Coordinates of C-alpha atoms in Angstrom, one line a residue:
M1 CA -30.3 -84.8 25.5
E2 CA -29.3 -81.7 28.2
K3 CA -31.1 -78.7 28.4
I4 CA -28.5 -75.6 28.2
S5 CA -28.7 -71.7 27.6
V6 CA -28.0 -70.1 24.4
A7 CA -24.9 -68.5 26.7
E8 CA -23.5 -71.8 27.2
A9 CA -24.2 -73.6 23.5
R10 CA -21.8 -70.5 22.2
Q11 CA -18.9 -71.5 24.1
A12 CA -16.4 -73.9 22.6
A13 CA -16.7 -76.5 25.7
A14 CA -20.2 -77.1 24.3
V15 CA -18.6 -78.9 21.1
G16 CA -19.6 -82.3 20.7
R17 CA -22.5 -82.0 23.2
E18 CA -26.2 -83.4 22.2
V19 CA -28.3 -80.4 23.7
R20 CA -31.9 -79.0 23.9
I21 CA -32.1 -75.2 23.6
Q22 CA -35.3 -72.9 23.9
G23 CA -35.6 -69.3 22.8
W24 CA -37.2 -66.9 20.1
I25 CA -35.9 -66.6 16.5
R26 CA -34.3 -63.4 15.5
T27 CA -33.8 -64.5 11.9
R28 CA -34.0 -67.2 9.3
R29 CA -32.1 -67.6 6.3
D30 CA -32.5 -70.1 3.7
S31 CA -30.0 -71.7 1.7
K32 CA -30.2 -73.2 -2.0
G33 CA -28.2 -76.0 -0.5
G34 CA -31.6 -77.4 1.0
F35 CA -31.3 -76.2 4.7
S36 CA -31.8 -72.8 6.8
F37 CA -30.0 -71.0 9.3
L38 CA -31.9 -69.9 12.3
E39 CA -30.5 -67.1 14.9
L40 CA -31.8 -68.3 18.2
N41 CA -31.6 -66.5 21.2
D42 CA -32.9 -66.9 25.0
G43 CA -31.9 -63.7 26.6
S44 CA -28.8 -65.6 28.7
C45 CA -26.3 -63.3 26.4
Q46 CA -26.2 -60.7 24.1
G47 CA -25.1 -63.2 21.0
N48 CA -27.4 -65.6 19.3
V49 CA -26.3 -69.3 18.5
Q50 CA -26.7 -70.2 14.8
V51 CA -28.9 -73.5 14.3
I52 CA -28.5 -75.2 11.0
A53 CA -31.8 -76.9 9.8
D54 CA -31.4 -79.7 7.1
A55 CA -34.1 -80.2 5.0
T56 CA -34.3 -83.8 5.8
L57 CA -36.2 -82.7 9.2
P58 CA -39.7 -83.8 8.7
N59 CA -41.3 -80.4 9.6
Y60 CA -38.6 -78.5 7.2
E61 CA -41.5 -77.4 4.7
E62 CA -44.2 -76.6 6.6
T63 CA -42.7 -74.9 9.7
I64 CA -39.0 -74.3 9.7
K65 CA -39.3 -72.5 6.5
H66 CA -41.9 -70.1 7.7
L67 CA -40.3 -69.5 11.0
G68 CA -39.5 -65.5 11.7
A69 CA -38.6 -63.2 14.1
G70 CA -40.5 -63.5 17.4
Y71 CA -41.1 -66.9 16.8
S72 CA -40.7 -69.3 19.8
V73 CA -39.1 -72.7 19.6
T74 CA -37.3 -75.8 21.1
V75 CA -34.4 -77.1 19.1
E76 CA -32.4 -80.5 19.8
G77 CA -29.3 -81.0 17.7
L78 CA -25.5 -81.6 18.1
V79 CA -23.2 -78.7 19.0
K80 CA -20.1 -78.5 16.5
A81 CA -17.2 -76.0 16.1
S82 CA -18.4 -73.2 13.6
P83 CA -16.1 -72.5 10.6
A84 CA -17.4 -68.9 10.9
K85 CA -14.6 -66.6 12.6
E86 CA -17.2 -64.5 14.5
Q87 CA -18.9 -67.7 16.2
A88 CA -17.0 -70.7 18.1
T89 CA -20.0 -73.1 17.6
E90 CA -23.1 -74.0 15.8
I91 CA -26.1 -76.4 16.3
A92 CA -27.0 -79.0 14.0
A93 CA -30.8 -79.6 14.4
T94 CA -32.2 -82.8 14.8
R95 CA -35.6 -81.2 16.0
V96 CA -37.1 -78.0 15.6
E97 CA -40.6 -78.0 17.5
L98 CA -42.7 -74.5 17.4
H99 CA -44.3 -73.2 19.9
G100 CA -45.8 -69.8 19.2
T101 CA -45.8 -67.7 16.0
A102 CA -45.5 -63.6 15.6
D103 CA -47.4 -62.1 12.9
P104 CA -44.8 -60.2 10.5
E105 CA -47.4 -57.9 9.7
T106 CA -48.0 -56.7 13.3
Y107 CA -45.0 -58.3 15.5
P108 CA -43.0 -54.3 16.2
L109 CA -39.3 -55.9 16.4
Q110 CA -38.4 -56.6 12.5
K111 CA -35.1 -56.5 11.8
K112 CA -34.5 -53.1 11.9
Q113 CA -33.4 -50.1 14.2
H114 CA -36.0 -48.9 16.3
S115 CA -35.7 -45.8 18.5
F116 CA -35.7 -45.5 22.3
E117 CA -38.9 -43.8 22.2
F118 CA -40.7 -46.0 20.2
L119 CA -39.4 -49.0 22.2
R120 CA -40.8 -47.3 25.4
T121 CA -44.4 -47.6 23.9
I122 CA -43.9 -51.5 23.6
A123 CA -42.1 -52.1 27.1
H124 CA -43.4 -55.4 27.2
L125 CA -41.7 -56.4 23.9
R126 CA -38.5 -54.2 24.3
P127 CA -36.2 -56.8 26.5
R128 CA -36.1 -59.0 23.3
T129 CA -34.1 -56.2 21.6
N130 CA -30.0 -56.5 22.2
T131 CA -29.9 -53.1 23.9
F132 CA -32.6 -54.0 26.6
G133 CA -31.7 -57.6 27.1
A134 CA -28.2 -56.1 28.0
I135 CA -29.4 -53.5 30.3
A136 CA -31.5 -56.6 32.2
R137 CA -28.4 -58.5 32.4
V138 CA -26.4 -55.7 33.8
R139 CA -29.2 -54.6 36.1
N140 CA -29.0 -58.2 37.5
C141 CA -25.3 -58.0 37.9
V142 CA -25.5 -54.6 39.8
S143 CA -28.2 -56.0 42.0
R144 CA -26.1 -59.4 42.7
S145 CA -22.9 -57.2 43.4
I146 CA -24.7 -54.7 45.8
H147 CA -25.9 -57.8 47.9
N148 CA -22.7 -60.0 47.5
F149 CA -20.7 -56.7 48.8
F150 CA -22.7 -56.3 51.8
Q151 CA -23.0 -59.5 52.8
E152 CA -19.5 -60.2 52.6
Q153 CA -18.8 -57.4 54.9
G154 CA -21.2 -58.7 57.6
F155 CA -24.4 -56.7 56.9
L156 CA -27.9 -57.7 57.7
Y157 CA -30.3 -57.2 54.7
V158 CA -33.6 -55.5 56.3
H159 CA -36.7 -54.8 54.9
T160 CA -38.4 -51.5 55.7
P161 CA -42.0 -50.5 55.0
I162 CA -43.3 -49.2 51.6
I163 CA -45.9 -47.4 53.5
T164 CA -45.0 -45.0 55.7
S165 CA -46.6 -41.9 57.9
S166 CA -42.9 -40.2 57.7
D167 CA -41.3 -37.9 55.2
C168 CA -37.5 -39.1 55.3
E169 CA -36.7 -35.7 53.1
G170 CA -39.0 -33.5 54.5
A171 CA -39.7 -32.3 50.9
G172 CA -43.4 -33.3 50.7
A173 CA -43.1 -34.8 47.3
M174 CA -44.9 -38.0 48.5
F175 CA -47.8 -40.3 46.9
R176 CA -50.8 -40.9 49.4
V177 CA -52.0 -43.9 50.4
S178 CA -55.5 -44.1 50.9
T179 CA -58.7 -45.9 50.8
L180 CA -61.2 -43.0 51.3
D181 CA -63.6 -41.9 48.4
P182 CA -61.6 -38.8 46.8
E183 CA -65.1 -37.7 45.8
K184 CA -66.6 -37.7 49.0
P185 CA -63.9 -37.9 51.6
P186 CA -65.2 -37.7 55.3
R187 CA -64.6 -34.6 57.0
L188 CA -64.2 -33.1 60.6
P189 CA -67.0 -31.2 62.0
A190 CA -66.9 -27.4 60.6
D191 CA -66.1 -26.2 64.5
Q192 CA -63.0 -28.7 64.4
G193 CA -61.6 -26.9 61.1
G194 CA -63.7 -29.3 58.5
K195 CA -60.3 -30.6 57.2
I196 CA -60.6 -34.6 56.0
D197 CA -61.1 -37.2 58.9
Y198 CA -58.3 -39.3 58.3
K199 CA -59.6 -41.5 61.6
Q200 CA -61.8 -43.1 58.8
D201 CA -59.0 -44.0 56.5
F202 CA -57.5 -47.5 56.4
F203 CA -54.7 -46.7 58.8
E204 CA -56.3 -43.9 60.6
R205 CA -53.6 -41.4 59.7
P206 CA -52.3 -39.9 56.8
T207 CA -50.0 -42.3 55.1
Y208 CA -47.5 -42.4 52.2
L209 CA -45.7 -44.5 50.0
T210 CA -42.0 -44.3 51.2
V211 CA -39.1 -41.9 50.0
S212 CA -36.6 -43.6 51.4
G213 CA -36.0 -46.6 54.1
Q214 CA -33.3 -44.5 55.9
L215 CA -35.3 -43.8 59.2
Q216 CA -36.5 -47.1 59.9
G217 CA -32.8 -48.4 58.7
E218 CA -31.6 -46.3 61.4
T219 CA -33.3 -48.3 64.1
A220 CA -32.2 -51.8 62.9
A221 CA -28.4 -50.4 62.6
C222 CA -29.0 -49.1 66.4
A223 CA -29.5 -52.4 67.4
L224 CA -28.0 -54.8 64.7
G225 CA -24.9 -52.7 63.9
K226 CA -24.6 -52.9 60.2
I227 CA -27.6 -53.1 58.0
Y228 CA -28.8 -52.3 54.4
T229 CA -32.2 -51.7 52.6
F230 CA -32.5 -52.7 48.9
G231 CA -36.3 -51.8 47.7
P232 CA -38.6 -49.8 45.8
T233 CA -38.9 -45.9 46.8
F234 CA -41.3 -43.4 45.2
R235 CA -40.9 -39.6 44.9
A236 CA -44.0 -37.6 43.4
E237 CA -41.9 -35.1 41.7
N238 CA -43.6 -33.5 38.4
S239 CA -40.0 -33.9 37.1
N240 CA -39.7 -34.6 33.5
T241 CA -35.9 -35.2 33.2
T242 CA -33.8 -38.2 31.8
R243 CA -32.5 -38.5 35.5
H244 CA -35.9 -38.8 37.3
L245 CA -38.4 -41.4 37.9
A246 CA -41.2 -41.4 40.1
E247 CA -40.6 -45.4 41.1
F248 CA -37.2 -46.4 41.3
W249 CA -35.2 -48.8 43.6
M250 CA -32.4 -48.0 46.2
V251 CA -29.9 -49.7 48.2
E252 CA -29.2 -47.7 51.6
P253 CA -26.6 -49.1 54.0
E254 CA -26.7 -48.0 57.5
M255 CA -23.8 -48.4 60.0
A256 CA -23.8 -47.8 63.9
F257 CA -20.4 -46.2 64.9
F258 CA -19.1 -45.1 61.6
D259 CA -18.4 -41.4 61.3
L260 CA -18.4 -39.9 58.4
N261 CA -14.7 -40.7 57.1
D262 CA -15.8 -44.4 57.6
N263 CA -19.1 -43.5 55.3
M264 CA -17.1 -42.3 52.5
A265 CA -14.3 -45.2 52.7
L266 CA -17.4 -47.8 52.6
A267 CA -18.9 -45.7 49.6
E268 CA -15.7 -45.7 47.6
A269 CA -14.9 -49.4 48.0
F270 CA -18.6 -50.0 47.2
L271 CA -19.0 -48.2 44.1
K272 CA -15.6 -49.8 42.7
R273 CA -16.8 -53.1 43.6
I274 CA -20.0 -52.8 41.8
F275 CA -18.0 -51.5 38.3
S276 CA -15.4 -54.3 38.7
D277 CA -18.2 -56.7 38.9
V278 CA -19.8 -55.3 35.7
L279 CA -16.6 -55.5 33.6
K280 CA -15.8 -58.6 34.6
D281 CA -19.2 -60.8 34.7
C282 CA -21.2 -58.4 32.0
A283 CA -17.9 -58.4 29.5
E284 CA -20.0 -58.9 26.4
D285 CA -22.8 -56.5 27.1
M286 CA -20.4 -53.7 28.2
A287 CA -18.5 -54.4 24.7
F288 CA -21.9 -53.6 23.3
F289 CA -22.6 -50.7 25.1
N290 CA -19.2 -49.4 24.5
L291 CA -19.8 -49.8 20.7
R292 CA -23.5 -48.8 20.3
I293 CA -24.3 -46.2 23.1
D294 CA -21.2 -44.5 24.6
K295 CA -17.5 -45.4 23.5
T296 CA -16.3 -44.5 26.7
V297 CA -18.2 -46.4 29.5
I298 CA -15.5 -49.2 29.8
E299 CA -12.5 -46.7 30.1
T300 CA -14.7 -44.6 32.5
L301 CA -15.4 -47.8 34.6
Q302 CA -11.8 -48.7 34.7
K303 CA -10.5 -45.3 35.5
I304 CA -12.8 -45.0 38.6
I305 CA -11.7 -48.3 39.7
A306 CA -8.1 -47.5 39.5
A307 CA -8.4 -43.7 41.0
D308 CA -8.4 -42.7 44.5
F309 CA -11.5 -40.5 44.9
V310 CA -10.6 -36.6 45.6
R311 CA -12.2 -35.6 48.9
C312 CA -13.3 -32.0 49.1
T313 CA -15.3 -29.8 51.2
Y314 CA -18.4 -27.9 49.8
T315 CA -16.8 -24.7 50.6
E316 CA -13.6 -25.5 48.9
A317 CA -15.7 -26.6 46.1
V318 CA -17.1 -23.3 45.8
D319 CA -14.1 -21.3 45.8
I320 CA -13.0 -23.5 43.1
L321 CA -16.0 -23.0 40.9
L322 CA -15.7 -19.1 41.8
A323 CA -12.2 -19.3 40.6
S324 CA -12.3 -21.0 37.5
G325 CA -13.3 -18.3 35.2
K326 CA -16.4 -20.1 33.9
K327 CA -19.3 -18.8 33.0
F328 CA -21.9 -21.4 34.5
E329 CA -25.4 -21.4 33.6
F330 CA -26.4 -21.3 37.4
P331 CA -24.3 -18.7 39.2
V332 CA -22.2 -20.1 42.5
S333 CA -22.3 -18.6 46.0
W334 CA -21.7 -20.1 49.1
G335 CA -25.1 -21.5 50.1
C336 CA -26.4 -22.4 46.6
D337 CA -27.4 -26.0 45.8
L338 CA -24.4 -27.1 43.2
Q339 CA -26.1 -28.1 39.9
A340 CA -24.7 -30.9 37.7
E341 CA -22.6 -28.5 35.4
H342 CA -20.9 -27.7 38.7
E343 CA -20.1 -31.1 39.5
R344 CA -19.2 -32.1 36.4
Y345 CA -16.6 -29.3 36.2
L346 CA -14.9 -30.7 39.3
T347 CA -15.0 -34.3 38.2
E348 CA -14.0 -33.9 34.5
E349 CA -11.8 -30.6 34.5
K350 CA -10.6 -29.7 37.9
F351 CA -9.8 -33.2 39.3
N352 CA -10.4 -35.3 36.4
A353 CA -11.1 -37.7 39.1
P354 CA -14.2 -38.9 41.1
T355 CA -14.8 -36.5 44.2
I356 CA -16.4 -36.6 47.5
L357 CA -17.9 -33.3 48.4
Y358 CA -18.8 -33.0 52.1
D359 CA -19.5 -30.6 54.9
Y360 CA -22.7 -28.7 53.0
P361 CA -24.6 -25.9 54.4
R362 CA -27.1 -27.1 56.8
T363 CA -29.6 -24.8 55.1
L364 CA -29.5 -27.2 51.8
K365 CA -29.9 -30.6 54.0
P366 CA -32.5 -32.4 56.0
F367 CA -32.8 -32.5 59.4
Y368 CA -31.3 -35.7 60.6
M369 CA -27.6 -34.9 59.4
R370 CA -24.9 -34.1 61.8
V371 CA -24.4 -30.5 62.3
N372 CA -20.7 -29.5 62.5
D373 CA -19.1 -27.8 65.2
D374 CA -19.0 -24.1 63.0
G375 CA -22.8 -24.4 63.1
R376 CA -23.1 -23.6 59.5
T377 CA -22.3 -27.0 58.0
V378 CA -23.6 -30.5 58.5
R379 CA -21.5 -33.8 57.9
A380 CA -23.0 -34.4 54.6
M381 CA -21.4 -35.9 52.1
D382 CA -22.1 -36.6 47.9
I383 CA -19.9 -38.7 45.6
L384 CA -19.6 -37.1 41.8
V385 CA -18.6 -39.0 39.0
P386 CA -17.4 -37.9 35.5
K387 CA -20.5 -37.2 32.7
V388 CA -23.4 -37.6 35.2
G389 CA -22.2 -35.3 38.8
E390 CA -23.9 -36.9 42.2
I391 CA -24.3 -40.8 42.0
I392 CA -24.3 -41.5 45.9
G393 CA -25.8 -39.1 48.5
G394 CA -25.2 -39.6 52.6
S395 CA -24.0 -38.3 55.7
Q396 CA -23.3 -38.8 59.4
R397 CA -26.5 -38.9 61.2
E398 CA -27.0 -36.3 64.2
E399 CA -26.7 -38.6 67.1
R400 CA -27.5 -35.6 69.7
L401 CA -31.0 -35.4 70.9
D402 CA -31.2 -31.7 71.9
V403 CA -29.4 -30.5 68.3
L404 CA -31.8 -33.3 66.3
E405 CA -35.0 -31.7 68.2
Q406 CA -33.7 -28.1 67.3
R407 CA -33.4 -29.1 63.8
M408 CA -36.9 -30.4 63.2
Q409 CA -38.1 -27.3 64.7
E410 CA -36.0 -25.3 62.2
Q411 CA -37.6 -27.5 59.4
G412 CA -41.2 -27.2 60.8
L413 CA -41.4 -30.8 61.3
D414 CA -43.8 -32.0 64.0
P415 CA -42.0 -34.3 66.6
A416 CA -45.1 -36.3 67.6
H417 CA -44.6 -37.7 63.8
Y418 CA -40.9 -38.8 64.5
A419 CA -41.1 -40.0 68.4
W420 CA -39.9 -43.2 67.6
Y421 CA -36.7 -42.0 65.6
V422 CA -36.2 -39.6 68.2
D423 CA -36.0 -42.1 70.7
L424 CA -33.0 -43.7 69.1
R425 CA -31.2 -40.7 70.8
R426 CA -32.8 -41.0 73.9
Y427 CA -31.9 -44.6 74.7
G428 CA -28.3 -45.5 73.6
T429 CA -27.4 -43.1 71.1
V430 CA -24.5 -43.7 69.1
P431 CA -22.5 -41.9 66.2
H432 CA -23.9 -43.8 63.0
A433 CA -24.0 -42.8 59.2
G434 CA -25.1 -43.9 55.9
F435 CA -25.8 -43.1 52.1
G436 CA -28.5 -44.3 49.3
L437 CA -27.7 -45.1 46.0
G438 CA -30.3 -45.3 43.1
L439 CA -30.1 -48.3 41.3
E440 CA -31.3 -46.9 38.1
R441 CA -28.7 -43.9 38.5
V442 CA -25.9 -46.5 38.5
V443 CA -27.5 -48.7 35.8
Q444 CA -27.5 -45.6 33.5
F445 CA -24.1 -44.7 34.3
V446 CA -22.4 -48.0 33.7
T447 CA -24.2 -48.4 30.4
G448 CA -23.9 -45.2 29.5
M449 CA -27.9 -44.9 28.4
T450 CA -28.8 -41.1 27.8
N451 CA -32.5 -41.6 29.5
I452 CA -33.2 -43.3 32.8
R453 CA -36.6 -44.2 31.6
D454 CA -34.6 -47.2 29.7
V455 CA -32.6 -48.7 32.6
I456 CA -36.1 -49.9 34.3
P457 CA -38.4 -52.1 32.7
F458 CA -41.7 -50.2 33.0
P459 CA -40.7 -46.6 33.8
R460 CA -42.9 -44.6 36.3
T461 CA -43.2 -40.7 35.0
P462 CA -45.6 -37.8 35.4
G463 CA -48.2 -38.9 33.2
N464 CA -47.1 -42.5 32.5
A465 CA -48.0 -45.5 34.2
E466 CA -48.6 -47.8 31.4
F467 CA -48.2 -51.5 31.7

């Protein structure tokens, strides 16, 4: 007797094998012929395997005929070819063991449609639904694809700190990490300003949850060549949109001796690899999303894989938007931050293809992006895709010490807080570049889910830290 998954049991190759499967009952249907049909799922795939439990089984009357949604069981039996067209196999049970029950009066996941809003309130149970099981498998596939892509290209996976004293983005929207009593924080003497005395805090300085591992990743790239980070990041922005989370996962490659063109080429290949792997390895789940969530998701991914990404400067994009004749909610002018409506016009109407915008105004971007010779723009890039707009952001980094220090001064940053970062430009500086991709953004895109809170197991948003 071999233990296999439901996914394996549903394959025609399993016919004739004596197997053990374990999972949760989705439905039970009793036949007048003296047997019951059990639909069993273990999370390994979208579909269930049908189990035929005969009345001759010793616990048929007292156990099997009382099984309901959410009950957990072990089933042993013979895999047979199924006469039904919609399934290749079924299992003739020789033993059914009950592990746990689920009271139908209180179990929230009965056989009916549940809204995504309701399922967020039971996030500990929603992975048992078709949609959220599929999301978990796609998220896993995307994560595996990310690692495979970089490992195959000779990148090193490095781990950057979650607790940091530096703000990569310079925006200040960071979660503070402290052991001080917020009711009675220690303060400096009045003649020293009376501010909070962080010398008495755990790290003896203000510290925060990281918004990005980029700056620390640069230190690794400037010694090891090509590296990537992949971990949790945090933004304390009071943003209640369908595209923002306070806690999310981000992958950030950083490459020594890369310029912006190298960066764009790598990012394009990276996205195509992820989308190709999802379509190949999660075909059943993607068919589900295409049927139930967004009837264009598979076609959209296929088009991106086949397309050559358009490259367009920010200045050219502004000229195109101004000449379009369209009335946008947010007016366009050179120097403005482009909004999703502008980005979607470019990808969906103007170019009908993924688009890489680059060379943004220096006033819009952080201090670490390389200043172009025109003095007005920096070597930044955003990759835009249809339906959502920006999906990747990156840049060539400023490797010139004097220009970097000038940019930090422009943005009001204290050089003392970044002394270690500036040292990279002082000792063997090199051209280098990198980008960031939010895992949840890409999972939301490939599945067609409309709310980013539904593509992470336990979403953290303003006012919400349940579970």
